Short mmCIF file of C-alpha atoms and ligand atoms in Angstrom, two decimals:
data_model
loop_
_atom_site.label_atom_id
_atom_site.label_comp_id
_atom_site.label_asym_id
_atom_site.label_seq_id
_atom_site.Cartn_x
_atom_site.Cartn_y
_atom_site.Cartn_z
CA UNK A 3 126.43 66.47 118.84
CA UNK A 4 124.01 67.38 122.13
CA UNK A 5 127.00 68.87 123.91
CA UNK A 6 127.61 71.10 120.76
CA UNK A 7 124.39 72.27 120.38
CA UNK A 8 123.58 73.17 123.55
CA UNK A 9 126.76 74.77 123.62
CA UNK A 10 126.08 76.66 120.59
CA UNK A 11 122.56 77.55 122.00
CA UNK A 12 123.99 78.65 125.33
CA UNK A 13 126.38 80.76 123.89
CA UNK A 14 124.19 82.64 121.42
CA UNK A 15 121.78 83.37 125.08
CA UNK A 16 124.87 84.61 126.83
CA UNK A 17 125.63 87.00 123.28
CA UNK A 18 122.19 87.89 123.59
CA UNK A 19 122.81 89.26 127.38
CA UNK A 20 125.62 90.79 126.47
CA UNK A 21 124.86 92.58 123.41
CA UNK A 22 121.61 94.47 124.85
CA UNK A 23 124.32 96.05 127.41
CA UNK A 24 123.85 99.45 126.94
CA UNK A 25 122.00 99.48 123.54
CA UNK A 26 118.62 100.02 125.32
CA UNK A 27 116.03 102.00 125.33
CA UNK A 28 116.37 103.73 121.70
CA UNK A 29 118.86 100.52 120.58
CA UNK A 30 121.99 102.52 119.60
CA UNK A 31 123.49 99.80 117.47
CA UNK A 32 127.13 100.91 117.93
CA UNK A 33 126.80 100.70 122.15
CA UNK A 34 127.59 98.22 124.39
CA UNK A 35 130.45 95.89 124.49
CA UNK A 36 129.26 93.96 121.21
CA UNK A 37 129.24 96.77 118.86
CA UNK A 38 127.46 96.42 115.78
CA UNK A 39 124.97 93.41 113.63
CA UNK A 40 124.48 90.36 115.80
CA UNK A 41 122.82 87.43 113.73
CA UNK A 42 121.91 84.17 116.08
CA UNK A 43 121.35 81.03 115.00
CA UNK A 44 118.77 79.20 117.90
CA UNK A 45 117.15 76.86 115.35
CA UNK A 46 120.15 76.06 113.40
CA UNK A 47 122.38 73.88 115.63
CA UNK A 48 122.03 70.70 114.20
CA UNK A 49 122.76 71.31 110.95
CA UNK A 50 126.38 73.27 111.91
CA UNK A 51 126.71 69.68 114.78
CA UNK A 52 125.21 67.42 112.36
CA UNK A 53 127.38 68.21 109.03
CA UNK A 54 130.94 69.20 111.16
CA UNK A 55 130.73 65.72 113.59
CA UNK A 56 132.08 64.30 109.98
CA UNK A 57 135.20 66.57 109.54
CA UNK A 58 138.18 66.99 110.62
CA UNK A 59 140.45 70.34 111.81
CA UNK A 60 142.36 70.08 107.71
CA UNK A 61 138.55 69.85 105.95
CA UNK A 62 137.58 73.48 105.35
CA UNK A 63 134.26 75.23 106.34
CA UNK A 64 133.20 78.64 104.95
CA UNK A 65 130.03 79.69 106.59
CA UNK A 66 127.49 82.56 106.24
CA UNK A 67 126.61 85.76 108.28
CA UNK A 68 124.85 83.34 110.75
CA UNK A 69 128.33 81.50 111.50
CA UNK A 70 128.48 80.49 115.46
CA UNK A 71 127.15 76.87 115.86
CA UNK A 72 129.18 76.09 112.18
CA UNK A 73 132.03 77.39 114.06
CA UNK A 74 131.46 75.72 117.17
CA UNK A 75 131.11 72.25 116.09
CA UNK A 76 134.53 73.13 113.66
CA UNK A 77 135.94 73.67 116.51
CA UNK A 78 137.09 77.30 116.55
CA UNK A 79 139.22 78.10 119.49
CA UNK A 80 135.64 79.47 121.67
CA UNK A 81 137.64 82.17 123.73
CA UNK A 82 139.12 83.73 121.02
CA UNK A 83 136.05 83.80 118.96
CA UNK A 84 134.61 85.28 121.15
CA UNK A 85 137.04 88.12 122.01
CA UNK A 86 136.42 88.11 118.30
CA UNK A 87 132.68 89.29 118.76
CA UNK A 88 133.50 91.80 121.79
CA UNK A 89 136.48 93.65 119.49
CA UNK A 90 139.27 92.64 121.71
CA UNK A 91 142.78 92.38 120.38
CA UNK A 92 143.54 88.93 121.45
CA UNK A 93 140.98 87.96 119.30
CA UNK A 94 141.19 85.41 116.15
CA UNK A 95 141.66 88.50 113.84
CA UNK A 96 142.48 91.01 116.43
CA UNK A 97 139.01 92.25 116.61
CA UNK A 98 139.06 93.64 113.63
CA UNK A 99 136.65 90.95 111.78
CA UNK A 100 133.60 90.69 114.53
CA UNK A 101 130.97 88.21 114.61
CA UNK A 102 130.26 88.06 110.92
CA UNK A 103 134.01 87.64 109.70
CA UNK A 104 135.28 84.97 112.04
CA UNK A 105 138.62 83.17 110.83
CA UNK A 106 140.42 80.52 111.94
CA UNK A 107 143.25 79.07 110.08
CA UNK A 108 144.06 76.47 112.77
CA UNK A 109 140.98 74.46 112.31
CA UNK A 110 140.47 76.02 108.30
CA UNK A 111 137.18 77.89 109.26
CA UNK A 112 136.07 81.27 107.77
CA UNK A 113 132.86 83.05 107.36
CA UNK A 114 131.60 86.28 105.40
CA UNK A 115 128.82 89.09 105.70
CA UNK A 116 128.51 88.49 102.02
CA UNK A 117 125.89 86.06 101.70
CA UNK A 118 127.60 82.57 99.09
CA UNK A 119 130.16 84.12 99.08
CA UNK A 120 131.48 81.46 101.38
CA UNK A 121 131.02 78.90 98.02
CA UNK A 122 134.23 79.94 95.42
CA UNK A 123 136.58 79.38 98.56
CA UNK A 124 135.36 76.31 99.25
CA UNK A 125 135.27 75.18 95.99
CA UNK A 126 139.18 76.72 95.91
CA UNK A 127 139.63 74.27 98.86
CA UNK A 128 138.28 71.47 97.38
CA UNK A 129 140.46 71.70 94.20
CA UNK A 130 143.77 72.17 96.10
CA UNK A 131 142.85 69.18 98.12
CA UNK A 132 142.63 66.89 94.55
CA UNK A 133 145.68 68.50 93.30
CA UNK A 134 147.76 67.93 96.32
CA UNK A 135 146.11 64.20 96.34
CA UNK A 136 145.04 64.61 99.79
CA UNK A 137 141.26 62.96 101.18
CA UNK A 138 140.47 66.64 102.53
CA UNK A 139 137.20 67.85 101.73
CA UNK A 140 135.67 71.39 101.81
CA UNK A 141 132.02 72.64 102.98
CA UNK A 142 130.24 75.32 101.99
CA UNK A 143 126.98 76.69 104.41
CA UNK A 144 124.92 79.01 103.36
CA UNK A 145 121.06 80.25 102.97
CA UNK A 146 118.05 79.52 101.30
CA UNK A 147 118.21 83.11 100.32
CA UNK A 148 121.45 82.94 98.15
CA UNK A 149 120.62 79.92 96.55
CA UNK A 150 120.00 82.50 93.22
CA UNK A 151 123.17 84.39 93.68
CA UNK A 152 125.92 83.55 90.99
CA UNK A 153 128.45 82.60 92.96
CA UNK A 154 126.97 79.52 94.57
CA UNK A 155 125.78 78.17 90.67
CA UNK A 156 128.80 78.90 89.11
CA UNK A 157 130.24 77.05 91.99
CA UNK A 158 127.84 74.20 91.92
CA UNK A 159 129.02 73.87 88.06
CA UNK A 160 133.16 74.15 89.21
CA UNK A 161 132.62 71.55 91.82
CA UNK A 162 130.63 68.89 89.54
CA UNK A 163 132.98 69.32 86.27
CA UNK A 164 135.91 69.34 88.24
CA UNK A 165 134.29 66.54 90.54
CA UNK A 166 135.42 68.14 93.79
CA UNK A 167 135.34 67.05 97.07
CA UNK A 168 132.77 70.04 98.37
CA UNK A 169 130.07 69.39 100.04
CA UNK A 170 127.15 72.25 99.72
CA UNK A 171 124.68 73.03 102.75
CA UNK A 172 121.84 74.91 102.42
CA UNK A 173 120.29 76.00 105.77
CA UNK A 174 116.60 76.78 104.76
CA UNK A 175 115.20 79.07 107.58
CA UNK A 176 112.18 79.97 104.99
CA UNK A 177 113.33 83.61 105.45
CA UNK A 178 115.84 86.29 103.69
CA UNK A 179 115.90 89.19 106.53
CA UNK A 180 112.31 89.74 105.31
CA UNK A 181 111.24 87.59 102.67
CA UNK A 182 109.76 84.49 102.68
CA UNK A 183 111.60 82.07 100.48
CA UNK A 184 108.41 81.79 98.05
CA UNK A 185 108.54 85.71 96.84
CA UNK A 186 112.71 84.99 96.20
CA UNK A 187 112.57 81.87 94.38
CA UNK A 188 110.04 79.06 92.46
CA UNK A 189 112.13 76.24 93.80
CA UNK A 190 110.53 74.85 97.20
CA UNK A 191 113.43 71.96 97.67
CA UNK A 192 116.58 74.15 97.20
CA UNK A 193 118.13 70.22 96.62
CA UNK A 194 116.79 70.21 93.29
CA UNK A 195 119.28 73.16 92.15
CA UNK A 196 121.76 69.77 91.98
CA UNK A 197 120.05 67.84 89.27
CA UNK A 198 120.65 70.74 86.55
CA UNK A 199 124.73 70.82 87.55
CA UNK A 200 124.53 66.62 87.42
CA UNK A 201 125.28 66.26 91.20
CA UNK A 202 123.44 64.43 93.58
CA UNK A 203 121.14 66.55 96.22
CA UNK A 204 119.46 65.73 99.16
CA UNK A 205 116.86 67.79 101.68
CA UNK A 206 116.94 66.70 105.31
CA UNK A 207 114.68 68.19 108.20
CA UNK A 208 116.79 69.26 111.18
CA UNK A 209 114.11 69.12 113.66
CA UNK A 210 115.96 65.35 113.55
CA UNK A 211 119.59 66.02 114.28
CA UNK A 212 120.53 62.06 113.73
CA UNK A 213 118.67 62.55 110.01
CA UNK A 214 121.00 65.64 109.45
CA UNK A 215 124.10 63.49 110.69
CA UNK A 216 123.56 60.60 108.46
CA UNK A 217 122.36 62.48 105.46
CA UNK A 218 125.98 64.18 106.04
CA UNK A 219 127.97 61.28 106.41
CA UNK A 220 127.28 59.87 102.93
CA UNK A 221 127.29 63.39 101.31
CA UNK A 222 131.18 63.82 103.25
CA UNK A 223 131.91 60.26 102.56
CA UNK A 224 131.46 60.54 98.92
CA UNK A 225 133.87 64.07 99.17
CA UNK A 226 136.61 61.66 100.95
CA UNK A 227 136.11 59.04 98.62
CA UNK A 228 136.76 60.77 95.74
CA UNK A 229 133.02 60.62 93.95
CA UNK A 230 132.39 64.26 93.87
CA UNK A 231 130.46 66.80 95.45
CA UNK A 232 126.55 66.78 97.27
CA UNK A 233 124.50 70.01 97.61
CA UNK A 234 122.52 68.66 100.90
CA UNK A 235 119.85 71.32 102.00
CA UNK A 236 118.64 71.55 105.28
CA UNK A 237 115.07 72.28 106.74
CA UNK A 238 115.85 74.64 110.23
CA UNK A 239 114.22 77.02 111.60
CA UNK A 240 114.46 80.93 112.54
CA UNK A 241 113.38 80.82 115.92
CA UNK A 242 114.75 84.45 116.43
CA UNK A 243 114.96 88.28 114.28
CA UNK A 244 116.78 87.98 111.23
CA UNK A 245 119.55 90.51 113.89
CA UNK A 246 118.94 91.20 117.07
CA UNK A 247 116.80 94.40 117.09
CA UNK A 248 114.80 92.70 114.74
CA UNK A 249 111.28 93.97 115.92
CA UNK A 250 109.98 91.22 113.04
CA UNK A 251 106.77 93.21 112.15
CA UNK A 252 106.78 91.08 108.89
CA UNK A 253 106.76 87.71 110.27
CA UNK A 254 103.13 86.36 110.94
CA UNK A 255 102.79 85.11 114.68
CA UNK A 256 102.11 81.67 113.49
CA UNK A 257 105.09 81.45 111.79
CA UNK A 258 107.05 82.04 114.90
CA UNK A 259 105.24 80.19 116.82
CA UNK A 260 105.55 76.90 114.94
CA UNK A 261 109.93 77.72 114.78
CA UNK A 262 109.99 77.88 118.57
CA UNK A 263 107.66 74.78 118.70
CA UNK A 264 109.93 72.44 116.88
CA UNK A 265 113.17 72.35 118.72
CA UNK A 266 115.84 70.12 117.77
CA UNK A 267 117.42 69.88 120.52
CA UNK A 268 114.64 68.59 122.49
CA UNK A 269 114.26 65.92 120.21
CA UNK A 270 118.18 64.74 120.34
CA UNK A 271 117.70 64.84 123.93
CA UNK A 272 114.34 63.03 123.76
CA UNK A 273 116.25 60.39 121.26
CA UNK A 274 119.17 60.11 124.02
CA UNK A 275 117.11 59.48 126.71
CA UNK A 276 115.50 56.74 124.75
CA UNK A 277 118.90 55.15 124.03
CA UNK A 278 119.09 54.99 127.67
CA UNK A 279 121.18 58.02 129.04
CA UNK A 280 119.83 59.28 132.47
CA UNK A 281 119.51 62.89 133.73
CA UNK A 282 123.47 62.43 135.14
CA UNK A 283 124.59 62.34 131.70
CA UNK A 284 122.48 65.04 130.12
CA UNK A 285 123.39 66.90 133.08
CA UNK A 286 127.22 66.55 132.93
CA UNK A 287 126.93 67.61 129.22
CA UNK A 288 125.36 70.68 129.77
CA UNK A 289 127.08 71.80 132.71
CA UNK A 290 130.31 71.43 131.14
CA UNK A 291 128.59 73.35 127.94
CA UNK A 292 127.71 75.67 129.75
CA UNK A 293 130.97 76.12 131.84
CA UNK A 294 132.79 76.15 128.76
CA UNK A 295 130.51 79.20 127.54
CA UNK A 296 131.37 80.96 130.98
CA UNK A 297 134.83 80.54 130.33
CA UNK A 298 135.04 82.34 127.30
CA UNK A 299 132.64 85.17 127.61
CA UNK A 300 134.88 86.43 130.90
CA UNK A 301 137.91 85.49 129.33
CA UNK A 302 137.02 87.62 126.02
CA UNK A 303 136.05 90.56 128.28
CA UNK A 304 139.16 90.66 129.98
CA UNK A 305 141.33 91.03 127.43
CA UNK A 306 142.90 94.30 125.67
CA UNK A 307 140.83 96.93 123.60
CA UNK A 308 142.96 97.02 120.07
CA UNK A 309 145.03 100.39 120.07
CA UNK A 310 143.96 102.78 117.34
CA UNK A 311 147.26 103.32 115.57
CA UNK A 312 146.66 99.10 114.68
CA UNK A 313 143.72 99.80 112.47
CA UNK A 314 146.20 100.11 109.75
CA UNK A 315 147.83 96.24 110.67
CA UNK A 316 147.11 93.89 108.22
CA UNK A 317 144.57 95.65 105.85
CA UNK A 318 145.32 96.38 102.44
CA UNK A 319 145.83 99.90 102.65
CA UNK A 320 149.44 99.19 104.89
CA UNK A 321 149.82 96.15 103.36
CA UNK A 322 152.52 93.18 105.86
CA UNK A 323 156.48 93.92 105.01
CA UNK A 324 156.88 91.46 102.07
CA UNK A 325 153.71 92.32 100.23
CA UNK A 326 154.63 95.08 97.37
CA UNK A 327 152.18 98.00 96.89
CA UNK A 328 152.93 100.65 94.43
CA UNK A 329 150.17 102.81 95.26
CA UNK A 330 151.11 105.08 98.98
CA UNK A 331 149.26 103.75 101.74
CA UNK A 332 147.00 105.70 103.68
CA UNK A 333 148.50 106.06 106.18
CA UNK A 334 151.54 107.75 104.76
CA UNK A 335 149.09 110.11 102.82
CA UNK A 336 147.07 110.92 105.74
CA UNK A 337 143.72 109.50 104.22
CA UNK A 338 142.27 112.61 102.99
CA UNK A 339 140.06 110.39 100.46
C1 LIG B 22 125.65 89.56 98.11
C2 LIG B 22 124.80 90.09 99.25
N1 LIG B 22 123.59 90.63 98.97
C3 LIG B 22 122.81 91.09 99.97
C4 LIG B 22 123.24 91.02 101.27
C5 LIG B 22 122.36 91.53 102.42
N2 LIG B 22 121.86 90.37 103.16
C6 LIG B 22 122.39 90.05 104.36
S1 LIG B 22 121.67 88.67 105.00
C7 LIG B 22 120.62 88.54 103.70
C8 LIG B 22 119.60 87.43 103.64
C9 LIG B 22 120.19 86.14 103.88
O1 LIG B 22 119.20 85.15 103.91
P1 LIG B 22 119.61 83.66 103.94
O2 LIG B 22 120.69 83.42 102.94
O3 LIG B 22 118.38 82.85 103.81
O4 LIG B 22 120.28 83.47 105.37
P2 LIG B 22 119.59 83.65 106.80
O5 LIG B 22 119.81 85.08 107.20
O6 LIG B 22 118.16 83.32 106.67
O7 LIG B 22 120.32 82.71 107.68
C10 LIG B 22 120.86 89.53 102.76
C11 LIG B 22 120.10 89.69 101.51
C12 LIG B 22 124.50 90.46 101.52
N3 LIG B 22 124.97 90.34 102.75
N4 LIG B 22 125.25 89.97 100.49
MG1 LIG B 23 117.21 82.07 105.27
#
């Protein structure tokens, strides 16, 4: 779980680095070699380590806008998620998906820009997993700030009648882009959204990454064993913008302050060193974190720009041979609409 985190912490720096590449000084958002939105997650990591050290590469994990530690500790392929990010065709969906629509079918991760939207998939997951009698279970992340939306209630409700193996995760960050989560909702423990769909629900604090773990294994244990699904929220913090660009005018000082004062990865370290590892070990594990991160980033920016004739591949408007369209594509009409 450390070596994922700082991993996952080390990588969003190295984004950082590389996505202010020439955006400065008027921050042209479409510059640089990371064109386009750029949501980090420093504050987040040990909910994506503490949840995904329970899975498995056939569980599935649909994850928000905020998606790179989730997909880290799920084990996405790192170099190609992160050719991904930089729009390069050797990445997981040819660069065509970027940082906020990251898929990977060999480990069953996806995420969306749309916020629960991640929820009916999962649920979809967990209900071919019962019908194909397998012990696979599904996981849903999202935000405090789409605990309202429909989708994630009406999949609460799927998930509990059906008794589904999905486990829900709500990372509470306090914030929606710009609102605080009191102005969005009357519910301070988002957990409690489980008592009215008859499921159990649990709030954890991730400022103690061995908390989020165990809270997780008995929420994924009971999705393995059969006894339905968990909505388990989780208490992280935004220690950055809501993007980056974010100048954050709305966010008191105080309340920034106190994120980048509680770091959980301090404390796992803090706990490790009390179970006796020395600075050799915590060394070794971040070196080879931050190796790994190395790796990737050059790797991703040495590979291929997509060709501009492939922007029609595998979108709906040219649809694969084998998938029948009646309506002409447009590129045979020449897109004038
Ligand atoms: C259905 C939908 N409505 C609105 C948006 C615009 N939007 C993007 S992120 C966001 C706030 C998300 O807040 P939260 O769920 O708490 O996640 P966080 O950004 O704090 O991690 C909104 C409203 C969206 N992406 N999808
Ligand atoms: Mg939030």
């Amino acid at each position: 779980m450390y070596e994922n985190m700082v991993t996952a912490r080390h990588y969003e720096e190295r984004l950082q680095e590389e996505y202010l590449e020439g955006k400065q000084p008027a921050f042209d958002i479409s510059a640089g070699p990371i064109p386009g939105e750029l949501h980090l997650a420093a504050g987040h990591e040990a909910s994506g380590a503490g949840v995904c050290q329970h899975l498995r590469d056939d569980d599935t994990v649909t994850a928000p806008h905020r998606p790179h530690h989730i997909a880290i500790a799920k084990g996405v392929d790192l170099k190609r998620m992160t050719a991904e990010i930089f729009g390069r065709e050797t990445g997981l969906s040819a660069g065509k998906g970027g940082h906020m629509h990251l898929f990977d079918s060999d480990v069953n991760f996806a995420c969306s820009g749309i916020i629960a939207e991640g929820c009916p998939p999962a649920v979809g997951a967990g209900l071919a997993a019962k019908k194909r009698n397998t012990d696979s279970v599904a996981v849903a992340f999202l935000g405090e700030g789409a605990i309202d939306q429909g989708a994630f209630l009406e999949s609460l409700n799927l998930a509990s009648v059906q008794n589904l193996p999905v486990v829900f995760v709500v990372e509470d960050n306090d914030w929606a882009i710009s609102m605080p989560k009191d102005r969005i909702t009357d519910v301070e423990n988002g957990a409690d959204r489980a008592g009215g769909f008859g499921l159990p629900g649990a709030r954890v604090d991730a400022d103690d990454a061995v908390a989020v773990y165990e809270a997780a294994r008995e929420a994924v244990g009971r999705a393995r064993d059969r006894n339905g699904p968990t909505l388990l929220e989780v208490q992280v913090h935004r220690r950055m913008g809501h993007f980056m660009g974010d100048p954050e005018e709305y966010r008191p000082g105080e309340d920034k302050d106190a994120a980048e004062g509680r770091d959980s990865i301090d404390r796992l370290e803090s706990d490790f060193r009390a179970h006796d590892a020395d600075d050799e070990t915590i060394d070794d594990l971040r070196d080879r974190a931050h190796e790994r991160v190395e790796e990737a980033i050059e790797w991703a920016k040495e590979q291929p720009e997509p060709e501009p004739e492939d922007a029609y591949d595998d979108v709906f408007v040219n649809p694969p041979s084998g998938v029948t369209d009646t309506e002409p594509s447009v590129a045979e009409t020449g897109g004038d609409d």
